[in-house]
Amino acid sequence: MQLAVLYETVDTSQSARIYEEAIRFARNKKLPFETANLYFNRSFLFQAAGKYDEALHSLDTALFFIDQSSHPNTAFKKAQIVSQLASVYKELNQYEISIEYHLQSNQLFEEINRPAGLITSLLNTAVLYKELQDYTRQEFYARKALSIARKTQNKDDLLIAYTYVAHALSEQDKVKDAKVYIDSAALYINNYHQNQPIALLNYYLIRGSIFLQLNKLDSSFQSFKKAYDLSQNQSAFGRYQSLLQMGNVRRKEKKFDEAEKYLLEALEGINKTGELAQKNIAFQYLADLYEDRGDTKKALEYYKKYKSISDSVASLKNKNLATSLEKKYESEKKEATIKWQQKQLENQKRLIYMLGITALLFATILLLSYRTYRQKQKIQQQRINELETEKELSAIKAVLKGEEQERTRLAKDLHDGLSGMLSGIKYTLQNIKGNLIMNPENQQALERSIDMLDNSIKEMRRIAHNMMPEVLVRYGLDTALKDYATEINKTGIIKVIYQSMEMEDKDMDQTTAITVFRIVQELLNNVIKHAQATEVLVQVFRQMSKLVINVEDNGKGFDVTLSKEMGGMGWKNIYSRVEMLKGSIDVHSAPDKGTFVSLELNIE
């Protein structure tokens, strides 16, 4: 089997022959698990060549043999087979069956607790909904996969998940948001296993699409070209999808002959596989091309073909079916709980009949009295807890406010008082230098003193700026954070990538802005001091009354549990400020896997 897999990208006919030999041997020896695994792997050979009927037959046979297996990995292999069946049925345009298999695959991976398999299955589900033009569900499943990847901190999974969320956002014309997520995916490109090119192929396809929406045509074409190079002998879908997009870019650049060549080559490949959704895209792009070129006859011809298919690709029937199937699988997960509850109800009924009406009334009165008493106690205790929490928050707020006021006073004294005095001394020394006649040694000593004084003034101003950044008071939080990131980048210690959204022209209470600035400042100081990172991404964006902050580095990581127990002053300050803003903080890290910190703060 390993030999057949290696031959898949070198000599497909040799690969097919070796698969046949291996299958014949496994069946003769009555090895159901190995036989199923061979049929499963062989389906990828057919799928890469666009032979979806043969791939489907191979997977159906794999499912037949896996049901006879008692191997320890049987459940995992069955989940993989079902997931692949869903993908093949999608390529055959049988969306109803594909949806059913996708949801079944998600359930199987969840039951056996295989995060990597579940992530792949969820992302495949997202792709299906994209083809059905249900972009809300596409985003839902992609974000669900990203949530799991952030917990596992697997760099391969993070690359794929960030890419697919970016894709879902771009389909909804949320291009700025999509650019943020595709940039996040780019952080994991260098760590990705190069012997698995499909994820890289998808990354470049989606990156090219986002650049196209941003009208950066040259960058878009280069991304699609990389996708095309990666698709050779790997993915029929990737090959003609990149050709379609390269043709569309060239059309926008008015390079009509080159665009026509790419699009017709893509359509030729699609016709061999019969994929309805991709054929529809080809017809649409060709109609647009001939319309821009002025060939109205051909434009109308391809537009009619496009229109005849588009109505059936994302029909309401398919969307309604998707909803009903989702409900079906959710209800199946709850079925065992419902049965248990029904059994308990039956036991209670028997007990009621045995005790009689009098005993029931007496027990009910006692129960209600006790519950009322307990409820009053709970309410009182809850109110006490709330008051204590409010008191603690008020104390924290007062301490932090006092701290900031003292910082402001000291910064002002340093800048306005000591700075002026030192500048005056520097001016006096410079005058003395010009009016006195000194020997070379004394003159050199005086110049060194002036230089040291000048450096002292600069250092004093830097300290005053860190204690209370003037740009924060004058221009607001977003500008202050950008300025702070720029200052760190100038030092060359680490590269800080700062991204913000929905932060322009937003009024924010100055105390809140200072608190948020200190949180980000402390997080970046932690990265610089402890992470041994070369790059850190800072994202700040506003959602209604919430401010979301993400800080992600590529450093050495740490044990989150151990860090909370030891509790350094830096983290204690961060948690205190987050608590003051009634926010939440989520930290994901592990040794050698970097650190991801996400904060959600109430700012109104």
Short mmCIF file of C-alpha atoms in Angstrom, two decimals, residues 8-446:
data_model
loop_
_atom_site.label_atom_id
_atom_site.label_comp_id
_atom_site.label_asym_id
_atom_site.label_seq_id
_atom_site.Cartn_x
_atom_site.Cartn_y
_atom_site.Cartn_z
CA GLU A 8 0.34 7.94 -7.25
CA THR A 9 2.16 11.15 -8.25
CA VAL A 10 4.80 9.42 -10.38
CA ASP A 11 3.13 6.66 -12.42
CA THR A 12 -0.65 6.28 -11.95
CA SER A 13 -0.91 3.06 -13.98
CA GLN A 14 1.83 1.45 -11.87
CA SER A 15 0.08 2.68 -8.71
CA ALA A 16 -3.23 1.11 -9.85
CA ARG A 17 -1.51 -2.23 -10.59
CA ILE A 18 0.13 -2.35 -7.14
CA TYR A 19 -3.18 -1.49 -5.44
CA GLU A 20 -4.84 -4.41 -7.27
CA GLU A 21 -2.07 -6.79 -6.16
CA ALA A 22 -2.33 -5.63 -2.53
CA ILE A 23 -6.15 -5.90 -2.51
CA ARG A 24 -6.03 -9.42 -3.95
CA PHE A 25 -3.55 -10.51 -1.27
CA ALA A 26 -5.52 -8.91 1.63
CA ARG A 27 -8.82 -10.46 0.50
CA ASN A 28 -7.29 -13.91 0.11
CA LYS A 29 -5.87 -13.69 3.65
CA LYS A 30 -9.29 -12.51 4.96
CA LEU A 31 -8.01 -9.24 6.44
CA PRO A 32 -11.08 -6.94 6.44
CA PHE A 33 -9.44 -3.87 8.02
CA GLU A 34 -6.44 -3.90 5.66
CA THR A 35 -8.74 -4.55 2.67
CA ALA A 36 -10.93 -1.58 3.61
CA ASN A 37 -7.84 0.61 4.05
CA LEU A 38 -6.56 -0.34 0.59
CA TYR A 39 -9.87 0.46 -1.11
CA PHE A 40 -10.02 3.75 0.84
CA ASN A 41 -6.52 4.82 -0.28
CA ARG A 42 -7.15 3.75 -3.87
CA SER A 43 -10.15 6.13 -4.04
CA PHE A 44 -7.72 9.10 -3.85
CA LEU A 45 -5.96 7.85 -6.99
CA PHE A 46 -9.29 7.90 -8.86
CA GLN A 47 -10.38 11.22 -7.38
CA ALA A 48 -7.13 13.00 -8.36
CA ALA A 49 -7.75 11.86 -11.95
CA GLY A 50 -11.38 13.08 -11.85
CA LYS A 51 -12.75 9.50 -12.07
CA TYR A 52 -15.41 10.02 -9.41
CA ASP A 53 -17.58 6.99 -10.26
CA GLU A 54 -14.60 4.67 -9.76
CA ALA A 55 -13.69 6.52 -6.53
CA LEU A 56 -17.25 6.05 -5.26
CA HIS A 57 -17.21 2.31 -6.03
CA SER A 58 -13.88 1.94 -4.20
CA LEU A 59 -15.20 3.75 -1.11
CA ASP A 60 -18.46 1.76 -1.02
CA THR A 61 -16.38 -1.43 -1.04
CA ALA A 62 -14.18 -0.03 1.75
CA LEU A 63 -17.29 0.64 3.82
CA PHE A 64 -18.48 -2.94 3.27
CA PHE A 65 -15.20 -4.43 4.57
CA ILE A 66 -14.76 -2.01 7.50
CA ASP A 67 -18.14 -3.10 8.87
CA GLN A 68 -16.69 -6.63 9.17
CA SER A 69 -13.55 -5.50 11.02
CA SER A 70 -12.75 -5.77 14.75
CA HIS A 71 -9.48 -3.82 14.49
CA PRO A 72 -8.86 -1.19 17.27
CA ASN A 73 -8.85 1.63 14.65
CA THR A 74 -12.06 0.52 12.94
CA ALA A 75 -14.18 3.46 14.17
CA PHE A 76 -11.57 6.00 13.04
CA LYS A 77 -11.19 4.41 9.62
CA LYS A 78 -14.97 4.30 9.15
CA ALA A 79 -15.16 8.04 9.94
CA GLN A 80 -12.47 8.69 7.30
CA ILE A 81 -14.32 6.61 4.69
CA VAL A 82 -17.64 8.37 5.36
CA SER A 83 -15.91 11.78 5.10
CA GLN A 84 -14.38 10.83 1.75
CA LEU A 85 -17.74 9.55 0.48
CA ALA A 86 -19.20 12.97 1.27
CA SER A 87 -16.48 14.67 -0.82
CA VAL A 88 -16.97 12.37 -3.81
CA TYR A 89 -20.75 12.77 -3.81
CA LYS A 90 -20.20 16.54 -3.84
CA GLU A 91 -18.01 16.22 -6.93
CA LEU A 92 -20.79 14.12 -8.54
CA ASN A 93 -23.24 17.00 -7.85
CA GLN A 94 -25.34 14.80 -5.54
CA TYR A 95 -25.57 17.42 -2.81
CA GLU A 96 -28.34 15.79 -0.76
CA ILE A 97 -26.32 12.60 -0.20
CA SER A 98 -23.14 14.62 0.34
CA ILE A 99 -24.74 16.68 3.13
CA GLU A 100 -25.93 13.51 4.88
CA TYR A 101 -22.48 11.90 4.76
CA HIS A 102 -20.76 15.11 5.91
CA LEU A 103 -22.96 15.39 9.01
CA GLN A 104 -22.50 11.68 9.75
CA SER A 105 -18.71 12.10 9.43
CA ASN A 106 -18.69 15.06 11.85
CA GLN A 107 -20.63 12.99 14.37
CA LEU A 108 -18.30 9.96 14.05
CA PHE A 109 -15.09 11.99 14.54
CA GLU A 110 -16.65 13.77 17.53
CA GLU A 111 -17.68 10.48 19.16
CA ILE A 112 -14.16 8.99 18.96
CA ASN A 113 -12.52 12.30 19.99
CA ARG A 114 -10.22 12.74 16.97
CA PRO A 115 -9.72 16.55 16.66
CA ALA A 116 -7.60 16.42 13.47
CA GLY A 117 -10.16 14.29 11.63
CA LEU A 118 -13.03 16.42 12.94
CA ILE A 119 -11.32 19.62 11.73
CA THR A 120 -10.92 18.19 8.21
CA SER A 121 -14.52 16.96 8.17
CA LEU A 122 -15.88 20.33 9.37
CA LEU A 123 -13.88 22.20 6.71
CA ASN A 124 -15.16 19.86 3.99
CA THR A 125 -18.69 20.60 5.24
CA ALA A 126 -17.91 24.31 4.95
CA VAL A 127 -16.79 23.83 1.31
CA LEU A 128 -20.05 22.04 0.49
CA TYR A 129 -22.14 24.91 1.85
CA LYS A 130 -20.01 27.31 -0.16
CA GLU A 131 -21.04 25.50 -3.35
CA LEU A 132 -24.66 25.67 -2.19
CA GLN A 133 -24.08 29.45 -1.77
CA ASP A 134 -25.07 29.22 1.88
CA TYR A 135 -22.16 31.37 3.10
CA THR A 136 -23.46 31.77 6.65
CA ARG A 137 -23.23 28.01 7.26
CA GLN A 138 -19.91 27.94 5.44
CA GLU A 139 -18.52 30.46 7.96
CA PHE A 140 -20.13 28.60 10.89
CA TYR A 141 -18.39 25.28 10.13
CA ALA A 142 -15.05 26.97 9.29
CA ARG A 143 -15.05 28.89 12.59
CA LYS A 144 -15.96 25.69 14.46
CA ALA A 145 -12.88 24.03 12.95
CA LEU A 146 -10.70 27.06 13.84
CA SER A 147 -11.91 26.90 17.45
CA ILE A 148 -10.71 23.28 17.72
CA ALA A 149 -7.40 24.07 15.98
CA ARG A 150 -6.69 26.88 18.46
CA LYS A 151 -7.12 24.40 21.31
CA THR A 152 -4.85 21.74 19.79
CA GLN A 153 -2.32 24.38 18.55
CA ASN A 154 -1.43 22.13 15.59
CA LYS A 155 0.19 24.46 13.04
CA ASP A 156 -1.07 22.47 10.02
CA ASP A 157 -4.65 22.65 11.28
CA LEU A 158 -4.31 26.36 12.10
CA LEU A 159 -3.12 27.13 8.56
CA ILE A 160 -6.08 25.31 7.01
CA ALA A 161 -8.70 26.66 9.45
CA TYR A 162 -7.60 30.32 9.16
CA THR A 163 -7.61 29.91 5.35
CA TYR A 164 -11.18 28.55 5.25
CA VAL A 165 -12.55 31.25 7.58
CA ALA A 166 -10.96 33.84 5.27
CA HIS A 167 -12.67 32.12 2.32
CA ALA A 168 -16.10 32.24 3.99
CA LEU A 169 -15.70 35.94 4.82
CA SER A 170 -14.58 36.79 1.29
CA GLU A 171 -17.68 35.06 -0.13
CA GLN A 172 -19.77 37.47 1.99
CA ASP A 173 -17.78 40.48 0.66
CA LYS A 174 -16.17 41.03 4.08
CA VAL A 175 -12.84 41.54 2.35
CA LYS A 176 -11.03 43.46 5.11
CA ASP A 177 -11.91 40.76 7.66
CA ALA A 178 -10.91 38.06 5.17
CA LYS A 179 -7.49 39.73 4.67
CA VAL A 180 -6.88 39.62 8.44
CA TYR A 181 -7.55 35.85 8.57
CA ILE A 182 -5.52 35.01 5.46
CA ASP A 183 -2.60 37.00 6.96
CA SER A 184 -2.99 34.93 10.14
CA ALA A 185 -2.81 31.77 8.03
CA ALA A 186 0.41 33.04 6.45
CA LEU A 187 2.13 32.83 9.85
CA TYR A 188 2.03 29.01 9.57
CA ILE A 189 3.18 28.63 5.94
CA ASN A 190 6.84 28.02 6.83
CA ASN A 191 5.93 25.36 9.39
CA TYR A 192 3.56 23.45 7.13
CA HIS A 193 4.51 19.95 5.94
CA GLN A 194 5.47 20.45 2.32
CA ASN A 195 4.65 16.83 1.50
CA GLN A 196 0.95 17.68 1.94
CA PRO A 197 0.39 20.27 -0.81
CA ILE A 198 -3.43 20.28 -0.87
CA ALA A 199 -3.73 22.73 2.05
CA LEU A 200 -1.11 25.02 0.48
CA LEU A 201 -3.01 24.79 -2.79
CA ASN A 202 -6.21 25.92 -1.08
CA TYR A 203 -4.32 28.71 0.74
CA TYR A 204 -3.01 30.21 -2.50
CA LEU A 205 -6.40 29.86 -4.26
CA ILE A 206 -8.18 31.73 -1.47
CA ARG A 207 -5.39 34.31 -1.08
CA GLY A 208 -5.61 35.00 -4.80
CA SER A 209 -9.38 35.43 -4.55
CA ILE A 210 -9.01 37.98 -1.72
CA PHE A 211 -6.39 39.97 -3.65
CA LEU A 212 -8.76 39.91 -6.63
CA GLN A 213 -11.54 41.42 -4.51
CA LEU A 214 -9.08 44.08 -3.34
CA ASN A 215 -8.28 44.77 -7.03
CA LYS A 216 -4.61 43.83 -6.56
CA LEU A 217 -4.50 41.97 -9.85
CA ASP A 218 -0.79 41.19 -10.07
CA SER A 219 -0.65 39.73 -6.53
CA SER A 220 -3.85 37.81 -7.29
CA PHE A 221 -2.43 36.25 -10.46
CA GLN A 222 0.82 35.26 -8.74
CA SER A 223 -1.13 33.46 -5.97
CA PHE A 224 -3.26 31.58 -8.51
CA LYS A 225 -0.09 30.68 -10.46
CA LYS A 226 1.42 29.14 -7.29
CA ALA A 227 -1.79 27.18 -6.81
CA TYR A 228 -1.58 25.91 -10.40
CA ASP A 229 2.04 24.78 -9.93
CA LEU A 230 1.10 22.91 -6.72
CA SER A 231 -1.88 21.20 -8.37
CA GLN A 232 0.15 19.27 -10.95
CA ASN A 233 -0.37 15.51 -10.42
CA GLN A 234 -2.10 16.30 -7.12
CA SER A 235 -5.61 17.66 -7.68
CA ALA A 236 -7.75 17.89 -10.79
CA PHE A 237 -9.97 20.37 -8.95
CA GLY A 238 -7.02 22.59 -8.01
CA ARG A 239 -5.71 22.51 -11.58
CA TYR A 240 -8.83 23.76 -13.34
CA GLN A 241 -9.84 26.06 -10.43
CA SER A 242 -6.50 27.90 -10.68
CA LEU A 243 -6.88 28.04 -14.48
CA LEU A 244 -10.35 29.56 -14.07
CA GLN A 245 -9.09 32.23 -11.72
CA MET A 246 -5.99 33.05 -13.80
CA GLY A 247 -8.31 33.50 -16.77
CA ASN A 248 -10.61 35.78 -14.79
CA VAL A 249 -7.67 37.96 -13.66
CA ARG A 250 -6.36 38.27 -17.20
CA ARG A 251 -9.88 39.29 -18.34
CA LYS A 252 -9.89 42.12 -15.80
CA GLU A 253 -6.45 43.16 -17.10
CA LYS A 254 -7.92 43.27 -20.65
CA LYS A 255 -5.55 40.47 -21.78
CA PHE A 256 -8.39 38.69 -23.57
CA ASP A 257 -6.43 36.13 -25.64
CA GLU A 258 -4.54 34.83 -22.61
CA ALA A 259 -7.75 34.81 -20.55
CA GLU A 260 -9.58 32.79 -23.24
CA LYS A 261 -6.77 30.21 -23.33
CA TYR A 262 -6.89 29.64 -19.54
CA LEU A 263 -10.70 29.48 -19.37
CA LEU A 264 -11.15 27.05 -22.27
CA GLU A 265 -8.42 24.78 -20.88
CA ALA A 266 -10.20 24.80 -17.51
CA LEU A 267 -13.58 24.03 -19.12
CA GLU A 268 -12.06 21.09 -21.00
CA GLY A 269 -10.88 19.58 -17.71
CA ILE A 270 -14.20 20.24 -15.98
CA ASN A 271 -16.14 18.54 -18.78
CA LYS A 272 -14.19 15.33 -18.10
CA THR A 273 -15.18 15.32 -14.42
CA GLY A 274 -18.70 16.70 -14.84
CA GLU A 275 -18.62 18.95 -11.75
CA LEU A 276 -21.70 21.12 -12.03
CA ALA A 277 -20.72 24.00 -9.74
CA GLN A 278 -17.29 24.45 -11.39
CA LYS A 279 -18.76 24.20 -14.88
CA ASN A 280 -21.13 27.00 -13.90
CA ILE A 281 -18.21 29.24 -12.88
CA ALA A 282 -16.48 28.55 -16.21
CA PHE A 283 -19.62 29.51 -18.16
CA GLN A 284 -19.99 32.72 -16.16
CA TYR A 285 -16.34 33.75 -16.67
CA LEU A 286 -16.51 32.99 -20.41
CA ALA A 287 -19.73 35.02 -20.76
CA ASP A 288 -18.03 37.96 -19.00
CA LEU A 289 -14.93 37.59 -21.18
CA TYR A 290 -16.79 37.65 -24.50
CA GLU A 291 -18.99 40.52 -23.32
CA ASP A 292 -15.89 42.61 -22.44
CA ARG A 293 -14.33 41.65 -25.77
CA GLY A 294 -17.42 42.75 -27.66
CA ASP A 295 -18.40 39.29 -28.98
CA THR A 296 -22.08 39.49 -27.94
CA LYS A 297 -23.06 36.27 -29.73
CA LYS A 298 -20.65 34.09 -27.73
CA ALA A 299 -21.37 36.05 -24.56
CA LEU A 300 -25.10 35.29 -24.88
CA GLU A 301 -24.37 31.61 -25.66
CA TYR A 302 -22.33 31.10 -22.47
CA TYR A 303 -24.67 33.22 -20.38
CA LYS A 304 -27.60 30.93 -21.32
CA LYS A 305 -25.51 27.89 -20.28
CA TYR A 306 -24.59 29.59 -17.02
CA LYS A 307 -28.22 30.49 -16.29
CA SER A 308 -29.50 26.97 -16.96
CA ILE A 309 -27.19 25.51 -14.31
CA SER A 310 -27.10 28.24 -11.64
CA ASP A 311 -30.73 27.81 -10.58
CA SER A 312 -30.18 24.15 -9.67
CA VAL A 313 -26.82 24.43 -7.86
CA ALA A 314 -28.09 26.21 -4.75
CA SER A 315 -31.79 25.38 -4.82
CA LEU A 316 -34.01 26.02 -1.84
CA LYS A 317 -34.70 22.30 -1.65
CA ASN A 318 -31.03 21.57 -0.86
CA LYS A 319 -30.87 24.28 1.79
CA ASN A 320 -34.04 23.06 3.47
CA LEU A 321 -32.69 19.52 3.39
CA ALA A 322 -29.47 20.71 5.04
CA THR A 323 -31.44 22.26 7.88
CA SER A 324 -33.57 19.16 8.44
CA LEU A 325 -30.55 16.83 8.38
CA GLU A 326 -28.69 18.99 10.91
CA LYS A 327 -31.69 18.78 13.22
CA LYS A 328 -31.87 15.03 12.68
CA TYR A 329 -28.27 14.45 13.78
CA GLU A 330 -28.61 16.82 16.75
CA SER A 331 -31.69 14.91 17.88
CA GLU A 332 -29.86 11.57 17.56
CA LYS A 333 -27.15 12.83 19.93
CA LYS A 334 -29.84 13.64 22.51
CA GLU A 335 -31.81 10.43 22.02
CA ALA A 336 -30.01 8.47 24.77
CA THR A 337 -30.63 11.26 27.31
CA ILE A 338 -34.32 11.43 26.42
CA LYS A 339 -34.73 7.66 26.86
CA TRP A 340 -33.08 7.82 30.28
CA GLN A 341 -35.39 10.67 31.32
CA GLN A 342 -38.44 8.73 30.14
CA LYS A 343 -37.37 5.73 32.23
CA GLN A 344 -37.01 7.94 35.32
CA LEU A 345 -40.50 9.34 34.74
CA GLU A 346 -41.95 5.84 34.62
CA ASN A 347 -40.25 4.98 37.93
CA GLN A 348 -41.63 8.12 39.52
CA LYS A 349 -45.15 7.22 38.40
CA ARG A 350 -44.88 3.81 40.04
CA LEU A 351 -43.65 5.43 43.24
CA ILE A 352 -46.56 7.87 43.22
CA TYR A 353 -49.10 5.04 42.92
CA MET A 354 -47.41 3.12 45.77
CA LEU A 355 -47.28 6.01 48.24
CA GLY A 356 -50.82 7.27 47.64
CA ILE A 357 -52.34 10.68 47.39
CA THR A 358 -51.87 11.61 51.06
CA ALA A 359 -48.20 10.77 51.19
CA LEU A 360 -47.68 12.63 47.91
CA LEU A 361 -49.30 15.82 49.22
CA PHE A 362 -47.31 15.71 52.43
CA ALA A 363 -44.03 15.13 50.58
CA THR A 364 -44.85 17.89 48.12
CA ILE A 365 -45.48 20.41 50.94
CA LEU A 366 -42.19 19.50 52.63
CA LEU A 367 -40.34 19.67 49.35
CA LEU A 368 -41.77 23.06 48.41
CA SER A 369 -41.00 24.48 51.88
CA TYR A 370 -37.44 23.25 51.74
CA ARG A 371 -36.93 24.51 48.20
CA THR A 372 -38.30 27.94 49.16
CA TYR A 373 -35.93 28.12 52.13
CA ARG A 374 -32.96 27.04 50.01
CA GLN A 375 -33.88 29.47 47.25
CA LYS A 376 -33.94 32.38 49.71
CA GLN A 377 -30.53 31.35 51.01
CA LYS A 378 -29.14 31.15 47.46
CA ILE A 379 -30.56 34.58 46.57
CA GLN A 380 -29.07 36.13 49.70
CA GLN A 381 -25.69 34.49 49.11
CA GLN A 382 -25.75 35.55 45.45
CA ARG A 383 -26.43 39.16 46.48
CA ILE A 384 -23.59 39.05 49.02
CA ASN A 385 -21.24 37.68 46.33
CA GLU A 386 -22.30 40.40 43.90
CA LEU A 387 -21.67 43.12 46.49
CA GLU A 388 -18.27 41.65 47.32
CA THR A 389 -17.38 41.47 43.63
CA GLU A 390 -18.47 45.08 43.09
CA LYS A 391 -16.42 46.12 46.12
CA GLU A 392 -13.35 44.29 44.83
CA LEU A 393 -13.76 45.79 41.35
CA SER A 394 -14.15 49.28 42.84
CA ALA A 395 -10.96 48.75 44.85
CA ILE A 396 -9.07 47.51 41.80
CA LYS A 397 -10.37 50.40 39.74
CA ALA A 398 -9.33 52.91 42.39
CA VAL A 399 -5.83 51.42 42.67
CA LEU A 400 -5.33 51.37 38.87
CA LYS A 401 -6.73 54.89 38.51
CA GLY A 402 -4.39 56.12 41.27
CA GLU A 403 -1.51 54.36 39.58
CA GLU A 404 -2.28 56.02 36.23
CA GLN A 405 -2.67 59.44 37.89
CA GLU A 406 0.73 59.01 39.58
CA ARG A 407 2.25 57.89 36.26
CA THR A 408 0.76 60.99 34.57
CA ARG A 409 2.09 63.30 37.31
CA LEU A 410 5.58 61.76 37.20
CA ALA A 411 5.64 61.84 33.38
CA LYS A 412 4.66 65.52 33.40
CA ASP A 413 7.24 66.38 36.08
CA LEU A 414 9.95 64.57 34.14
CA HIS A 415 8.99 66.08 30.79
CA ASP A 416 8.14 69.66 31.85
CA GLY A 417 10.41 70.05 34.90
CA LEU A 418 13.53 67.95 34.72
CA SER A 419 13.59 68.03 30.91
CA GLY A 420 13.62 71.83 30.92
CA MET A 421 16.34 71.97 33.56
CA LEU A 422 18.58 69.54 31.69
CA SER A 423 18.01 71.35 28.39
CA GLY A 424 19.00 74.62 30.12
CA ILE A 425 22.20 73.05 31.44
CA LYS A 426 22.98 71.73 27.95
CA TYR A 427 22.45 75.22 26.48
CA THR A 428 24.74 76.79 29.15
CA LEU A 429 27.49 74.24 28.52
CA GLN A 430 27.30 74.85 24.77
CA ASN A 431 27.72 78.64 25.38
CA ILE A 432 30.68 78.02 27.70
CA LYS A 433 32.23 75.81 25.03
CA GLY A 434 32.02 78.67 22.52
CA ASN A 435 33.32 81.42 24.84
CA LEU A 436 36.24 79.69 26.64
CA ILE A 437 39.65 78.82 25.34
CA MET A 438 40.50 75.30 26.45
CA ASN A 439 43.18 72.78 25.77
CA PRO A 440 42.16 69.77 23.61
CA GLU A 441 41.73 67.43 26.58
CA ASN A 442 39.34 69.76 28.43
CA GLN A 443 37.44 70.48 25.23
CA GLN A 444 37.04 66.74 24.55
CA ALA A 445 35.84 66.16 28.14
CA LEU A 446 33.30 68.98 27.79
#
